[in-house]
Amino acid sequence: MKILAIDFGLKRIGLAIGDTDLKIANGLTTIEIKNNNFMLAIHQIKKNINNYGPIDLILLGYPTKLDNQTSSITLAVENFKNLLSENIKISVQFYDENYSTKNTISFYKEFADLKMSQIKKIKDKMAAQYFLQKYLDEKK
């Protein structure tokens, strides 16, 4: 089963792809959000699905606070899920993405010897890869 992971943000959306048979996730791309135009992001996600598809599941990163309370970003992710579901006929499932960006940044600082400006360019797609790999590992 092929899975597309989406790390949602108000400024950038990271995409990663993985396969439950291969058990490997790969970061694909980062989509820049301009003027809150999330329909343009949906269009770019569709392009990626056409390039890498068929996709069986979309895994959408779902951030929660430690006390499980919702926040403005949580509500934005829920709205984006609705937009995805209306425009892309693939099942969309939430997945806990807490600390995925933070862990990705820490990893690249420590092991890849990258500057923060370099990390900033890849952190969103790598955060999507991080939580997708976690999902795939749980399915073993």
PDB file of C-alpha atoms in Angstrom:
ATOM      1  CA  MET A   1       0.000   0.000   0.000  1.00  0.00           C
ATOM      2  CA  LYS A   2       1.380   3.422  -0.980  1.00  0.00           C
ATOM      3  CA  ILE A   3       0.953   6.257   1.493  1.00  0.00           C
ATOM      4  CA  LEU A   4       1.368  10.003   1.057  1.00  0.00           C
ATOM      5  CA  ALA A   5       2.205  11.827   4.299  1.00  0.00           C
ATOM      6  CA  ILE A   6       1.439  15.518   4.697  1.00  0.00           C
ATOM      7  CA  ASP A   7       3.050  17.738   7.321  1.00  0.00           C
ATOM      8  CA  PHE A   8       0.643  20.682   7.303  1.00  0.00           C
ATOM      9  CA  GLY A   9       1.689  24.215   8.098  1.00  0.00           C
ATOM     10  CA  LEU A  10       0.207  27.630   7.459  1.00  0.00           C
ATOM     11  CA  LYS A  11       3.307  28.688   5.475  1.00  0.00           C
ATOM     12  CA  ARG A  12       4.625  25.356   4.159  1.00  0.00           C
ATOM     13  CA  ILE A  13       3.349  21.827   3.612  1.00  0.00           C
ATOM     14  CA  GLY A  14       5.800  18.938   3.558  1.00  0.00           C
ATOM     15  CA  LEU A  15       5.130  15.776   1.563  1.00  0.00           C
ATOM     16  CA  ALA A  16       6.621  12.307   1.916  1.00  0.00           C
ATOM     17  CA  ILE A  17       5.799   8.989   0.312  1.00  0.00           C
ATOM     18  CA  GLY A  18       6.115   5.480   1.670  1.00  0.00           C
ATOM     19  CA  ASP A  19       5.132   1.912   1.044  1.00  0.00           C
ATOM     20  CA  THR A  20       3.891  -0.596   3.618  1.00  0.00           C
ATOM     21  CA  ASP A  21       5.606  -3.456   1.754  1.00  0.00           C
ATOM     22  CA  LEU A  22       9.012  -1.756   1.540  1.00  0.00           C
ATOM     23  CA  LYS A  23       8.659  -0.112   4.985  1.00  0.00           C
ATOM     24  CA  ILE A  24      10.568   2.960   3.795  1.00  0.00           C
ATOM     25  CA  ALA A  25       9.482   6.615   3.769  1.00  0.00           C
ATOM     26  CA  ASN A  26      11.056   9.270   1.545  1.00  0.00           C
ATOM     27  CA  GLY A  27      10.665  13.027   1.719  1.00  0.00           C
ATOM     28  CA  LEU A  28       9.281  14.385  -1.558  1.00  0.00           C
ATOM     29  CA  THR A  29       8.871  18.125  -1.583  1.00  0.00           C
ATOM     30  CA  THR A  30       7.798  21.209   0.309  1.00  0.00           C
ATOM     31  CA  ILE A  31       4.903  23.306  -0.947  1.00  0.00           C
ATOM     32  CA  GLU A  32       5.033  27.020  -0.162  1.00  0.00           C
ATOM     33  CA  ILE A  33       1.683  28.523   0.854  1.00  0.00           C
ATOM     34  CA  LYS A  34       1.163  32.023  -0.492  1.00  0.00           C
ATOM     35  CA  ASN A  35      -1.746  34.262   0.501  1.00  0.00           C
ATOM     36  CA  ASN A  36      -3.444  31.379   2.358  1.00  0.00           C
ATOM     37  CA  ASN A  37      -4.165  29.748  -1.014  1.00  0.00           C
ATOM     38  CA  PHE A  38      -4.675  26.178   0.138  1.00  0.00           C
ATOM     39  CA  MET A  39      -6.445  25.232  -3.109  1.00  0.00           C
ATOM     40  CA  LEU A  40      -3.150  25.799  -4.915  1.00  0.00           C
ATOM     41  CA  ALA A  41      -1.551  23.439  -2.385  1.00  0.00           C
ATOM     42  CA  ILE A  42      -4.274  20.861  -3.118  1.00  0.00           C
ATOM     43  CA  HIS A  43      -3.480  21.211  -6.830  1.00  0.00           C
ATOM     44  CA  GLN A  44       0.233  20.594  -6.142  1.00  0.00           C
ATOM     45  CA  ILE A  45      -0.603  17.602  -3.949  1.00  0.00           C
ATOM     46  CA  LYS A  46      -2.695  16.182  -6.810  1.00  0.00           C
ATOM     47  CA  LYS A  47       0.296  16.611  -9.146  1.00  0.00           C
ATOM     48  CA  ASN A  48       2.484  14.641  -6.747  1.00  0.00           C
ATOM     49  CA  ILE A  49      -0.157  11.928  -6.483  1.00  0.00           C
ATOM     50  CA  ASN A  50      -0.239  11.681 -10.283  1.00  0.00           C
ATOM     51  CA  ASN A  51       3.570  11.462 -10.401  1.00  0.00           C
ATOM     52  CA  TYR A  52       3.969   8.897  -7.610  1.00  0.00           C
ATOM     53  CA  GLY A  53       0.558   7.213  -7.517  1.00  0.00           C
ATOM     54  CA  PRO A  54      -1.558   5.365  -7.200  1.00  0.00           C
ATOM     55  CA  ILE A  55      -1.809   6.401  -3.555  1.00  0.00           C
ATOM     56  CA  ASP A  56      -3.947   4.273  -1.238  1.00  0.00           C
ATOM     57  CA  LEU A  57      -3.934   6.487   1.864  1.00  0.00           C
ATOM     58  CA  ILE A  58      -3.115  10.055   2.826  1.00  0.00           C
ATOM     59  CA  LEU A  59      -1.640  10.362   6.304  1.00  0.00           C
ATOM     60  CA  LEU A  60      -2.166  13.906   7.590  1.00  0.00           C
ATOM     61  CA  GLY A  61      -0.034  15.000  10.517  1.00  0.00           C
ATOM     62  CA  TYR A  62      -2.202  15.970  13.470  1.00  0.00           C
ATOM     63  CA  PRO A  63      -0.642  18.188  16.138  1.00  0.00           C
ATOM     64  CA  THR A  64      -2.000  18.164  19.665  1.00  0.00           C
ATOM     65  CA  LYS A  65      -0.962  19.888  22.831  1.00  0.00           C
ATOM     66  CA  LEU A  66       0.395  17.777  25.668  1.00  0.00           C
ATOM     67  CA  ASP A  67      -2.951  18.095  27.467  1.00  0.00           C
ATOM     68  CA  ASN A  68      -4.774  16.947  24.272  1.00  0.00           C
ATOM     69  CA  GLN A  69      -6.451  20.337  23.896  1.00  0.00           C
ATOM     70  CA  THR A  70      -7.019  21.718  20.425  1.00  0.00           C
ATOM     71  CA  SER A  71      -5.227  24.798  19.161  1.00  0.00           C
ATOM     72  CA  SER A  72      -5.576  27.103  16.180  1.00  0.00           C
ATOM     73  CA  ILE A  73      -3.217  24.899  14.134  1.00  0.00           C
ATOM     74  CA  THR A  74      -5.208  21.787  15.091  1.00  0.00           C
ATOM     75  CA  LEU A  75      -8.373  23.447  13.802  1.00  0.00           C
ATOM     76  CA  ALA A  76      -6.553  24.512  10.619  1.00  0.00           C
ATOM     77  CA  VAL A  77      -5.440  20.894  10.050  1.00  0.00           C
ATOM     78  CA  GLU A  78      -9.026  19.694  10.511  1.00  0.00           C
ATOM     79  CA  ASN A  79     -10.229  22.252   7.948  1.00  0.00           C
ATOM     80  CA  PHE A  80      -7.462  21.205   5.559  1.00  0.00           C
ATOM     81  CA  LYS A  81      -8.511  17.553   5.940  1.00  0.00           C
ATOM     82  CA  ASN A  82     -12.030  18.522   4.863  1.00  0.00           C
ATOM     83  CA  LEU A  83     -10.628  20.400   1.866  1.00  0.00           C
ATOM     84  CA  LEU A  84      -8.475  17.387   0.942  1.00  0.00           C
ATOM     85  CA  SER A  85     -11.405  14.990   1.244  1.00  0.00           C
ATOM     86  CA  GLU A  86     -13.599  17.200  -0.953  1.00  0.00           C
ATOM     87  CA  ASN A  87     -10.971  17.478  -3.701  1.00  0.00           C
ATOM     88  CA  ILE A  88      -9.002  14.236  -3.610  1.00  0.00           C
ATOM     89  CA  LYS A  89     -10.858  10.943  -3.540  1.00  0.00           C
ATOM     90  CA  ILE A  90      -8.350   9.114  -1.344  1.00  0.00           C
ATOM     91  CA  SER A  91      -8.928   8.198   2.288  1.00  0.00           C
ATOM     92  CA  VAL A  92      -7.362  10.766   4.645  1.00  0.00           C
ATOM     93  CA  GLN A  93      -6.327   9.655   8.123  1.00  0.00           C
ATOM     94  CA  PHE A  94      -4.925  11.775  10.953  1.00  0.00           C
ATOM     95  CA  TYR A  95      -1.653  10.683  12.550  1.00  0.00           C
ATOM     96  CA  ASP A  96       0.119  12.092  15.599  1.00  0.00           C
ATOM     97  CA  GLU A  97       2.930  14.297  14.359  1.00  0.00           C
ATOM     98  CA  ASN A  98       3.947  15.841  17.657  1.00  0.00           C
ATOM     99  CA  TYR A  99       7.644  16.737  17.757  1.00  0.00           C
ATOM    100  CA  SER A 100       8.245  15.548  14.174  1.00  0.00           C
ATOM    101  CA  THR A 101       9.624  18.921  13.052  1.00  0.00           C
ATOM    102  CA  LYS A 102      11.574  19.432  16.273  1.00  0.00           C
ATOM    103  CA  ASN A 103      13.101  15.939  16.078  1.00  0.00           C
ATOM    104  CA  THR A 104      13.951  16.433  12.410  1.00  0.00           C
ATOM    105  CA  ILE A 105      15.723  19.724  13.109  1.00  0.00           C
ATOM    106  CA  SER A 106      17.658  18.173  16.013  1.00  0.00           C
ATOM    107  CA  PHE A 107      18.720  15.208  13.870  1.00  0.00           C
ATOM    108  CA  TYR A 108      19.994  17.332  10.994  1.00  0.00           C
ATOM    109  CA  LYS A 109      21.819  19.717  13.322  1.00  0.00           C
ATOM    110  CA  GLU A 110      23.588  16.864  15.082  1.00  0.00           C
ATOM    111  CA  PHE A 111      24.271  14.332  12.338  1.00  0.00           C
ATOM    112  CA  ALA A 112      24.176  16.119   8.988  1.00  0.00           C
ATOM    113  CA  ASP A 113      26.257  19.160   9.888  1.00  0.00           C
ATOM    114  CA  LEU A 114      23.785  21.452   8.135  1.00  0.00           C
ATOM    115  CA  LYS A 115      23.243  25.112   8.868  1.00  0.00           C
ATOM    116  CA  MET A 116      19.830  26.219  10.076  1.00  0.00           C
ATOM    117  CA  SER A 117      19.201  27.975   6.751  1.00  0.00           C
ATOM    118  CA  GLN A 118      19.744  24.643   4.955  1.00  0.00           C
ATOM    119  CA  ILE A 119      17.594  22.735   7.437  1.00  0.00           C
ATOM    120  CA  LYS A 120      14.778  25.257   7.065  1.00  0.00           C
ATOM    121  CA  LYS A 121      14.491  24.386   3.352  1.00  0.00           C
ATOM    122  CA  ILE A 122      13.956  20.661   3.982  1.00  0.00           C
ATOM    123  CA  LYS A 123      12.443  20.423   7.467  1.00  0.00           C
ATOM    124  CA  ASP A 124       8.802  20.188   6.364  1.00  0.00           C
ATOM    125  CA  LYS A 125       9.227  17.299   3.931  1.00  0.00           C
ATOM    126  CA  MET A 126      11.571  15.596   6.392  1.00  0.00           C
ATOM    127  CA  ALA A 127       9.023  15.996   9.204  1.00  0.00           C
ATOM    128  CA  ALA A 128       6.471  14.259   6.949  1.00  0.00           C
ATOM    129  CA  GLN A 129       9.043  11.539   6.288  1.00  0.00           C
ATOM    130  CA  TYR A 130       9.720  11.236  10.030  1.00  0.00           C
ATOM    131  CA  PHE A 131       6.127  10.576  11.080  1.00  0.00           C
ATOM    132  CA  LEU A 132       5.429   8.401   8.023  1.00  0.00           C
ATOM    133  CA  GLN A 133       8.436   6.222   8.889  1.00  0.00           C
ATOM    134  CA  LYS A 134       7.130   5.997  12.459  1.00  0.00           C
ATOM    135  CA  TYR A 135       3.747   4.886  11.083  1.00  0.00           C
ATOM    136  CA  LEU A 136       5.382   2.268   8.831  1.00  0.00           C
ATOM    137  CA  ASP A 137       7.525   0.969  11.711  1.00  0.00           C
ATOM    138  CA  GLU A 138       4.405   0.513  13.838  1.00  0.00           C
ATOM    139  CA  LYS A 139       2.876  -1.627  11.075  1.00  0.00           C
ATOM    140  CA  LYS A 140       5.711  -4.213  11.206  1.00  0.00           C
TER     141      LYS A 140
END
